[in-house]
Amino acid sequence: MARDPKHDILFQPIKIGPKTLRNRFYQVPHCIGAGSDKPGFQAAHRSIKAEGGWAGINTEYCSIHPESDDTHRLSARIWDEGDVRNLRAMTDHIHKFDALAGVELWYGGSHAPCMESRSTPRGPSQYASEFETLTYCKEMDFDDIAMVQQYYVDAALRSRDAGFDIIYVYGAHSYLPLQFLSPYYNKRKDKYGGSLENRARFWLETLEKVRHAVGKECAIATRFAVDTLYGDAGIEIERDGMKFIEMADPLVDLWDVDVGDIAEWGEDAGPARFYQQGHQVPWTRFVKQVSKKPVLGVGRFTDPEKMTEIVTKGIADIIGAARPSISDPWLPKKIEEGRYDDIRVCIGCNVCISRWEIGGPPMICTQNATAGEEYRRGWHPEKFPKHGSDDSVLVVGAGPSGAECARVLLERGYAVHLYDTAAKIGGHLNSVVTLPGLGEWGYHRDYRELQINKLVKKNKASQVALGQKPLTAESALTYGAEKIVIATGSSWNTDGTNCLTHDPIPGANAALPDQLTPEQVLGGKKIIGKRVVILNADTYFMAPSLAEKLQLAGHEVTLVSGVHLANYMHFTLEYPNLMRRMHELKIKEIHNAFASRVEIGRLEVYDIWGDGSKRSYRGPGVLPREANKSHRWVEFDSLILVTGRHSHNGLYTELKSRSVEWTKNGVKDVYLIGDAEAPRLIADATFSGHRLAREIEEKSAQFPLPYKRETAVWGTAHMPGGRFEIEYKT
Amino acid sequence: MKILVAVKQVAALDEDFKIRADGRDIDADYLIRDLNEWDDFSLEEAMRIKEAANTPGDIEVVAVSVGPASVDESLRKCLAKGADRALRVWDDAIEYSDPIAIARVLAAVTMREAPDMLFAGVQSSDHSFASTGIATAAFLNWPHAAVVNMLNYTPGAKTAVLRRELEGGLLQELELQCPAVLTIQLGINTPRYASLRSIKQAAAKPIEMLSLADLHLVANDVGESGSSSRVRRMYLPEKGRAQLIEGDVATKARRLAEIIKEFRGQT
């Protein structure tokens, strides 16, 4: 199919300085956990997007010098020739697909803790980072300023040598140039502080120097947070924002604009729970009023209609995307070919981002299980190896894991029967999406549902059997499949079993009328009283989401949490606005507290740290601390147990115990995937289904094949021509 | 005892398609074929009657279809779901048959098989004539009922009680003499899925072939010569005839009046 002509504008080339982007799709810099140390990962992940039609593709933030070392997080680095060699793999592979490669030159100031290099970061003034713990910078004198500006120039020259076409001076997310520009950080009284002209000086000089060094060969871009969202304590778009753009406009070839800072960068990478596609438009729309240069804007753009509107209305010239490009590296190609239904839409869960926040393990994606696996497992997001046998596969359970497994098996040409008791593909996601703000998570289900239904039409031996009776081991064995995949999911514990005591809580029982599991709440069949207590030992979204849902419905909710409530949502950048939401809804929280027993209408609560701080040996059967005497009763009309989950693996266990009957029934192997194997993130459940489908011909396909590792190799120096041996300077 | 279920392999449009060179149908290369959705329900209804009987082994469910070899795939689907036998009628002369000609063939098969009941879908999802089943009843001169959404029938019984969907949300319950022809509506039951085992077993089962001669028919009974209608052309209607009238109420009204006049040829 051809694309709709109304989207033609997205495919018009656009000139940026000495370079030309072949269309308007542009992967803005975003972290993946590759940096300069995993060149294969970096090259494959970025170039798969070039193959998928993105015209410009960037590194993540790329440190220009050991003084800007973000360890424990993982940035790219272009400190020396060793980094140049490794990053060249990325530019070479991107260039094969007629796309431009960009590098985002980064100096963090006090937001770079320098835990590896042990250098001292420098900044416009001395301040403690609001993002890091215990990191101060040194206030720069004029010599320091000249020196750090030269770091940018040297890094730009190395970037040019590494084959980069677009060179950024990165000033969004509160990094150095913005620290000079913003009065929030810059308290100087000399020519680099005070008036806007003075505060802009560092950034403008740096752009000038970088432009002078590489501007003839490379396009110069700058990433600018046009509004830091602090009012007049920082940058406001209609004041300093637009004026700075006018001042810097002659020095840049491309404006890459966003909003917000680093400590709350979820205001930029807005999670779907709070922000919809295009959420930055009210700010970014001002940029083109003052700039004569190409402008790119971001805001989780996934819909070609919206993208077209952004360009035709003159809000931006180029569609910037990070998350949508991870979720679907072939987004531009699918639009170009008119395959709109095949777009794997980003759900805005920010699990990709969570990995950077955790400290740099390889990025994962809930929608795209191949993200981060391109190089090390050789997984292409859109191309699959043909089936390796004629075995037919029964997949029991059509949740995230089972549906993904079935989809990939079908793509590979296997005969697949996907079987579920529910009337709809999606598993537990079908109820999760009814929680406040999580509607877009349903795209995960929709993508698989649509693809599976298409594939089943073309693969006549396959079918999707929904609304079925629970499958017994006997009927699974005699179903006629050579391979059986069990993806029966998990559910919330009904007896209070939790990660703190690893035991049930006496009296906890969701079969009673006044106690509920999250599934029972979402099922809507059990009456919920006015005063609701949610007992929480889970660190993700369920407890706060239920609290919000029920408080909105008129209940009085108290959260009792024995773990850091919503801790994982720090990593997904949902935490700040979630806390604001809890606050504005007046949801009560008793934190650092858990429950010792439940009686009708009341919960015995104790403080986690209520036992004695002094530890001494007191003999067997006696705790080594003073007993916890903080116990007291909290009353409820309904108690919701968000204490932990357990796998539904009964079918698997029974099939396993009847393995002697496999051969006579023609069954070759039985597998366990997703939450049925162990409860986990939707992203990881999806991955486990995808992984099995890719490797199902292997002898022990239940267990993953080894992947290609990228590590430093003993005997090889990082620096070309360098030395690797242990050498003491004595 | 026997229930004959007439099924059709229907065509669905692929994502992209072209009209055939003669302009009378879709180019077959762009079609995805599958068993007609209604037929899942009529087969299921036959299977339920069989399974509910005291001696299910005495009741035979036979699927029949008129079409070329590619139709075997849909008949195997019926076998996989439990049909005891499958019949396929074909002769090149049957090509271009309309529902009346197909009904003539199905009536001949029915005479040969002598079932206690003939089921067909209310309509096919591709051509939607909704006439093959009822036309077959006409050739057979059997009692018939269309759009059946509830059926109470015991094999061998002289009558069946059934419910039909009428316009305006009305239902009609009637008692009908057997043998009869019923066209079965979606939703009368929940069709079963075939297991992989039964799909594999069905792949090995024979499909009985019937020629025109087997049915005592001649070439003129079928195809265009045996049909009462002929497709003249198939086409996509012109798009883009809607237009948004902008301006204040008076402007809009004036423009609307102009359009009406243009449409009536008054300008």
Coordinates of N, CA, C and O in Angstrom, one line a residue, chain A residues 141-252:
Chain A
D141 N 36.4 30.0 37.0 CA 36.9 31.4 36.7 C 37.1 31.5 35.2 O 36.8 30.5 34.5
F142 N 37.6 32.5 34.7 CA 37.7 32.7 33.3 C 38.5 31.7 32.6 O 38.3 31.2 31.5
D143 N 39.6 31.3 33.3 CA 40.5 30.2 32.7 C 39.7 28.9 32.6 O 39.8 28.2 31.6
D144 N 39.0 28.6 33.7 CA 38.2 27.4 33.6 C 37.2 27.4 32.5 O 37.0 26.4 31.8
I145 N 36.6 28.6 32.3 CA 35.6 28.7 31.2 C 36.2 28.4 29.8 O 35.8 27.6 29.0
A146 N 37.4 29.0 29.6 CA 38.1 28.8 28.3 C 38.5 27.4 28.2 O 38.4 26.8 27.1
M147 N 38.9 26.8 29.3 CA 39.3 25.4 29.2 C 38.2 24.4 28.9 O 38.3 23.5 28.0
V148 N 37.0 24.6 29.6 CA 35.9 23.7 29.3 C 35.3 24.0 27.9 O 35.0 23.0 27.2
Q149 N 35.4 25.2 27.4 CA 34.9 25.5 26.1 C 35.8 24.7 25.1 O 35.4 24.2 24.1
Q150 N 37.1 24.7 25.4 CA 38.1 23.9 24.6 C 37.8 22.4 24.6 O 37.9 21.7 23.6
Y151 N 37.3 21.9 25.7 CA 36.8 20.5 25.8 C 35.8 20.2 24.7 O 35.8 19.2 24.0
Y152 N 34.8 21.2 24.6 CA 33.8 21.0 23.6 C 34.4 21.0 22.2 O 34.0 20.2 21.4
V153 N 35.3 21.9 22.0 CA 35.9 22.0 20.6 C 36.7 20.7 20.3 O 36.5 20.1 19.2
D154 N 37.5 20.2 21.3 CA 38.3 19.0 21.0 C 37.3 17.8 20.8 O 37.6 17.0 19.9
A155 N 36.3 17.8 21.6 CA 35.3 16.7 21.4 C 34.6 16.8 20.1 O 34.3 15.8 19.4
A156 N 34.3 18.0 19.6 CA 33.7 18.2 18.3 C 34.6 17.7 17.2 O 34.1 17.0 16.3
L157 N 35.9 18.0 17.3 CA 36.8 17.5 16.3 C 36.9 16.0 16.3 O 36.9 15.3 15.2
R158 N 36.9 15.4 17.5 CA 36.9 13.9 17.6 C 35.6 13.4 17.0 O 35.6 12.3 16.3
S159 N 34.5 14.1 17.2 CA 33.2 13.6 16.7 C 33.2 13.6 15.2 O 32.8 12.7 14.5
R160 N 33.8 14.7 14.6 CA 33.9 14.8 13.2 C 34.7 13.6 12.7 O 34.3 12.9 11.7
D161 N 35.8 13.3 13.4 CA 36.7 12.2 12.9 C 36.0 10.9 13.1 O 36.3 9.9 12.4
A162 N 35.0 10.8 14.0 CA 34.3 9.5 14.2 C 33.2 9.4 13.2 O 32.5 8.3 13.2
G163 N 33.0 10.4 12.4 CA 32.0 10.3 11.3 C 30.7 10.9 11.6 O 29.7 10.7 10.8
F164 N 30.6 11.7 12.6 CA 29.3 12.3 12.9 C 29.0 13.4 12.0 O 29.9 14.2 11.7
D165 N 27.7 13.5 11.6 CA 27.3 14.6 10.7 C 26.7 15.8 11.5 O 26.7 16.9 11.0
I166 N 26.1 15.5 12.6 CA 25.4 16.5 13.4 C 26.1 16.6 14.8 O 26.3 15.5 15.4
I167 N 26.5 17.8 15.2 CA 27.2 17.9 16.5 C 26.5 18.9 17.4 O 26.2 20.0 17.0
Y168 N 26.1 18.3 18.5 CA 25.3 19.1 19.4 C 26.1 19.8 20.5 O 27.1 19.2 21.0
V169 N 25.7 21.0 20.9 CA 26.0 21.5 22.2 C 24.8 21.4 23.0 O 23.8 22.0 22.8
Y170 N 24.9 20.5 24.0 CA 23.7 20.0 24.7 C 23.4 20.9 25.9 O 24.2 20.9 26.9
G171 N 22.3 21.6 25.8 CA 21.9 22.5 26.9 C 20.5 22.3 27.5 O 20.0 23.2 28.1
A172 N 20.0 21.1 27.2 CA 18.7 20.8 27.8 C 18.9 20.0 29.1 O 20.1 19.8 29.4
H173 N 17.9 19.7 29.8 CA 18.0 18.8 31.0 C 19.0 19.4 32.0 O 19.7 18.6 32.6
S174 N 19.1 20.7 32.1 CA 19.9 21.4 33.1 C 21.4 21.1 33.0 O 22.1 21.2 34.0
Y175 N 21.9 20.8 31.8 CA 23.3 20.6 31.7 C 24.0 21.9 31.4 O 23.4 23.0 31.3
L176 N 25.4 21.9 31.4 CA 26.2 23.1 31.6 C 25.7 24.4 30.9 O 25.6 25.4 31.5
P177 N 25.5 24.3 29.5 CA 25.2 25.6 28.9 C 23.9 26.2 29.5 O 23.8 27.5 29.7
L178 N 22.9 25.4 29.9 CA 21.7 25.9 30.5 C 22.0 26.3 31.9 O 21.3 27.3 32.4
Q179 N 23.0 25.7 32.6 CA 23.3 26.2 34.0 C 23.8 27.6 33.9 O 23.5 28.4 34.8
F180 N 24.5 27.9 32.9 CA 25.0 29.3 32.7 C 23.8 30.2 32.4 O 23.7 31.3 32.9
L181 N 22.9 29.7 31.6 CA 21.8 30.6 31.1 C 20.7 30.8 32.2 O 20.1 31.9 32.3
S182 N 20.6 29.9 33.1 CA 19.4 29.9 34.0 C 19.9 30.6 35.4 O 20.8 30.1 36.0
P183 N 19.1 31.5 35.8 CA 19.4 32.1 37.1 C 19.2 31.2 38.3 O 19.7 31.5 39.4
Y184 N 18.6 30.1 38.0 CA 18.4 29.0 39.0 C 19.8 28.5 39.5 O 20.0 28.2 40.6
Y185 N 20.7 28.4 38.5 CA 22.1 27.9 38.8 C 23.1 29.1 38.8 O 24.1 29.0 39.6
N186 N 22.9 30.0 37.9 CA 24.0 31.0 37.7 C 23.8 32.2 38.6 O 22.9 33.0 38.5
K187 N 24.7 32.3 39.6 CA 24.6 33.4 40.6 C 25.8 34.4 40.4 O 26.1 35.2 41.3
R188 N 26.5 34.3 39.2 CA 27.7 35.1 39.0 C 27.4 36.6 38.9 O 26.3 37.0 38.5
K189 N 28.4 37.4 39.2 CA 28.2 38.8 39.0 C 29.1 39.4 38.0 O 29.2 40.6 37.8
D190 N 29.8 38.6 37.2 CA 30.8 39.0 36.2 C 30.1 39.0 34.8 O 28.9 38.9 34.7
K191 N 30.9 39.0 33.8 CA 30.3 39.1 32.4 C 29.6 37.8 32.0 O 29.0 37.8 31.0
Y192 N 29.7 36.8 32.8 CA 29.0 35.5 32.5 C 27.7 35.3 33.4 O 27.1 34.3 33.4
G193 N 27.4 36.4 34.2 CA 26.2 36.2 35.0 C 25.4 37.5 35.1 O 25.9 38.6 34.6
G194 N 24.2 37.5 35.6 CA 23.4 38.7 35.7 C 22.4 38.8 34.6 O 21.4 38.1 34.5
S195 N 22.7 39.7 33.6 CA 21.7 39.9 32.5 C 21.7 38.7 31.6 O 22.5 37.9 31.6
L196 N 20.6 38.7 30.8 CA 20.5 37.5 29.9 C 21.7 37.5 28.9 O 22.2 36.4 28.7
E197 N 22.1 38.6 28.5 CA 23.3 38.7 27.6 C 24.5 38.0 28.2 O 25.2 37.3 27.6
N198 N 24.7 38.3 29.5 CA 25.8 37.7 30.2 C 25.6 36.2 30.5 O 26.5 35.4 30.3
R199 N 24.4 35.9 30.9 CA 24.1 34.4 31.1 C 24.2 33.6 29.9 O 24.5 32.4 29.9
A200 N 23.9 34.2 28.7 CA 23.9 33.5 27.4 C 25.4 33.4 26.9 O 25.6 32.6 26.0
R201 N 26.2 34.2 27.5 CA 27.6 34.3 26.9 C 28.3 33.0 26.7 O 28.9 32.7 25.7
F202 N 28.3 32.2 27.8 CA 29.0 30.9 27.8 C 28.5 30.0 26.6 O 29.3 29.5 25.8
W203 N 27.2 29.9 26.5 CA 26.6 29.1 25.5 C 26.9 29.6 24.1 O 27.3 28.8 23.2
L204 N 26.8 30.9 23.9 CA 27.0 31.5 22.6 C 28.5 31.3 22.2 O 28.8 31.0 21.0
E205 N 29.4 31.6 23.1 CA 30.8 31.4 22.8 C 31.2 30.0 22.5 O 31.9 29.7 21.5
T206 N 30.5 29.1 23.2 CA 30.8 27.7 23.0 C 30.3 27.3 21.6 O 31.0 26.6 20.8
L207 N 29.1 27.7 21.2 CA 28.6 27.4 19.9 C 29.5 28.0 18.8 O 29.8 27.4 17.8
E208 N 30.0 29.2 19.0 CA 30.8 29.9 18.1 C 32.1 29.1 17.9 O 32.6 28.9 16.7
K209 N 32.7 28.7 19.0 CA 34.0 27.9 18.9 C 33.8 26.6 18.2 O 34.6 26.2 17.4
V210 N 32.7 25.9 18.5 CA 32.5 24.6 17.9 C 32.2 24.8 16.4 O 32.7 24.0 15.6
R211 N 31.4 25.8 16.2 CA 31.1 26.1 14.8 C 32.3 26.4 13.9 O 32.5 25.9 12.8
H212 N 33.2 27.2 14.6 CA 34.4 27.5 13.9 C 35.3 26.3 13.6 O 35.9 26.2 12.5
A213 N 35.2 25.3 14.5 CA 36.1 24.1 14.4 C 35.5 23.2 13.4 O 36.3 22.6 12.6
V214 N 34.2 22.9 13.4 CA 33.7 21.8 12.5 C 32.4 22.3 11.7 O 31.9 21.4 11.0
G215 N 32.0 23.5 11.8 CA 30.8 24.0 11.2 C 30.7 23.8 9.7 O 29.6 23.8 9.1
K216 N 31.9 23.8 9.0 CA 31.8 23.7 7.6 C 31.5 22.3 7.1 O 30.8 22.0 6.1
E217 N 31.9 21.3 8.0 CA 31.7 19.9 7.6 C 30.5 19.3 8.3 O 29.9 18.4 7.7
C218 N 30.1 19.8 9.4 CA 29.1 19.2 10.2 C 28.0 20.2 10.5 O 28.3 21.4 10.6
A219 N 26.8 19.7 10.7 CA 25.7 20.6 11.1 C 25.8 20.8 12.6 O 26.1 19.8 13.4
I220 N 25.6 22.0 13.1 CA 25.7 22.3 14.5 C 24.2 22.4 15.1 O 23.4 23.2 14.6
A221 N 24.0 21.6 16.1 CA 22.7 21.6 16.7 C 22.8 22.0 18.1 O 23.9 21.8 18.7
T222 N 21.8 22.5 18.7 CA 21.8 22.6 20.2 C 20.4 22.2 20.7 O 19.4 22.3 20.1
R223 N 20.5 21.5 21.9 CA 19.3 21.0 22.5 C 19.0 22.0 23.7 O 19.9 22.1 24.5
F224 N 17.9 22.6 23.7 CA 17.6 23.6 24.6 C 16.2 23.4 25.2 O 15.2 23.2 24.6
A225 N 16.3 23.4 26.6 CA 15.0 23.4 27.3 C 14.5 24.8 27.4 O 14.9 25.6 28.1
V226 N 13.5 25.1 26.5 CA 13.0 26.4 26.3 C 12.2 27.0 27.5 O 12.0 28.2 27.5
D227 N 11.8 26.1 28.3 CA 11.2 26.5 29.6 C 11.5 25.5 30.6 O 11.2 24.3 30.4
T228 N 12.1 25.9 31.7 CA 12.5 25.0 32.8 C 11.3 24.7 33.7 O 11.5 23.9 34.7
L229 N 10.2 25.4 33.5 CA 8.9 25.1 34.3 C 9.0 25.6 35.7 O 8.3 25.0 36.6
Y230 N 9.9 26.5 36.1 CA 10.0 27.0 37.4 C 9.5 28.4 37.5 O 9.8 29.2 38.4
G231 N 8.8 28.9 36.4 CA 8.5 30.3 36.4 C 9.7 31.2 36.3 O 10.7 30.7 35.6
D232 N 9.7 32.3 36.9 CA 10.9 33.3 36.7 C 12.1 32.9 37.5 O 13.1 33.5 37.4
A233 N 12.1 31.7 38.2 CA 13.3 31.3 38.9 C 14.2 30.6 37.9 O 15.4 30.3 38.1
G234 N 13.7 30.3 36.7 CA 14.5 29.6 35.7 C 14.3 30.2 34.3 O 14.2 31.5 34.2
I235 N 14.2 29.4 33.3 CA 14.0 29.9 31.9 C 12.5 29.8 31.6 O 11.9 28.8 31.8
E236 N 11.9 30.9 31.1 CA 10.5 30.9 30.6 C 10.5 31.2 29.1 O 11.2 32.1 28.7
I237 N 9.7 30.4 28.4 CA 9.8 30.5 26.9 C 9.6 31.9 26.4 O 10.3 32.4 25.6
E238 N 8.6 32.6 26.9 CA 8.3 33.9 26.4 C 9.2 35.0 26.9 O 9.1 36.2 26.4
R239 N 10.1 34.7 27.8 CA 11.0 35.7 28.2 C 12.4 35.3 27.7 O 12.7 35.5 26.6
D240 N 13.2 34.7 28.6 CA 14.6 34.4 28.2 C 14.6 33.4 27.0 O 15.5 33.4 26.2
G241 N 13.6 32.5 27.0 CA 13.7 31.4 26.0 C 13.7 31.9 24.6 O 14.6 31.6 23.8
M242 N 12.7 32.7 24.2 CA 12.7 33.2 22.9 C 13.8 34.2 22.6 O 14.4 34.2 21.5
K243 N 14.2 34.9 23.6 CA 15.3 35.9 23.4 C 16.6 35.1 23.1 O 17.4 35.5 22.2
F244 N 16.8 34.1 23.9 CA 18.1 33.3 23.6 C 18.1 32.7 22.3 O 19.1 32.6 21.6
I245 N 16.9 32.2 21.8 CA 16.8 31.6 20.5 C 17.2 32.6 19.4 O 18.0 32.3 18.5
E246 N 16.7 33.8 19.6 CA 17.1 34.9 18.6 C 18.6 35.1 18.6 O 19.2 35.3 17.6
M247 N 19.2 35.1 19.9 CA 20.6 35.4 20.0 C 21.5 34.3 19.4 O 22.5 34.6 18.7
A248 N 21.1 33.0 19.6 CA 21.9 31.9 19.1 C 21.6 31.5 17.7 O 22.3 30.7 17.2
D249 N 20.4 32.0 17.2 CA 20.0 31.4 15.9 C 21.0 31.4 14.8 O 21.2 30.4 14.1
P250 N 21.8 32.5 14.7 CA 22.8 32.5 13.6 C 23.9 31.4 13.8 O 24.6 31.0 12.8
L251 N 24.0 30.9 15.0 CA 25.1 30.0 15.3 C 24.7 28.5 15.2 O 25.5 27.6 15.3
V252 N 23.4 28.2 15.0 CA 23.0 26.8 15.0 C 22.4 26.5 13.6 O 21.9 27.4 12.9

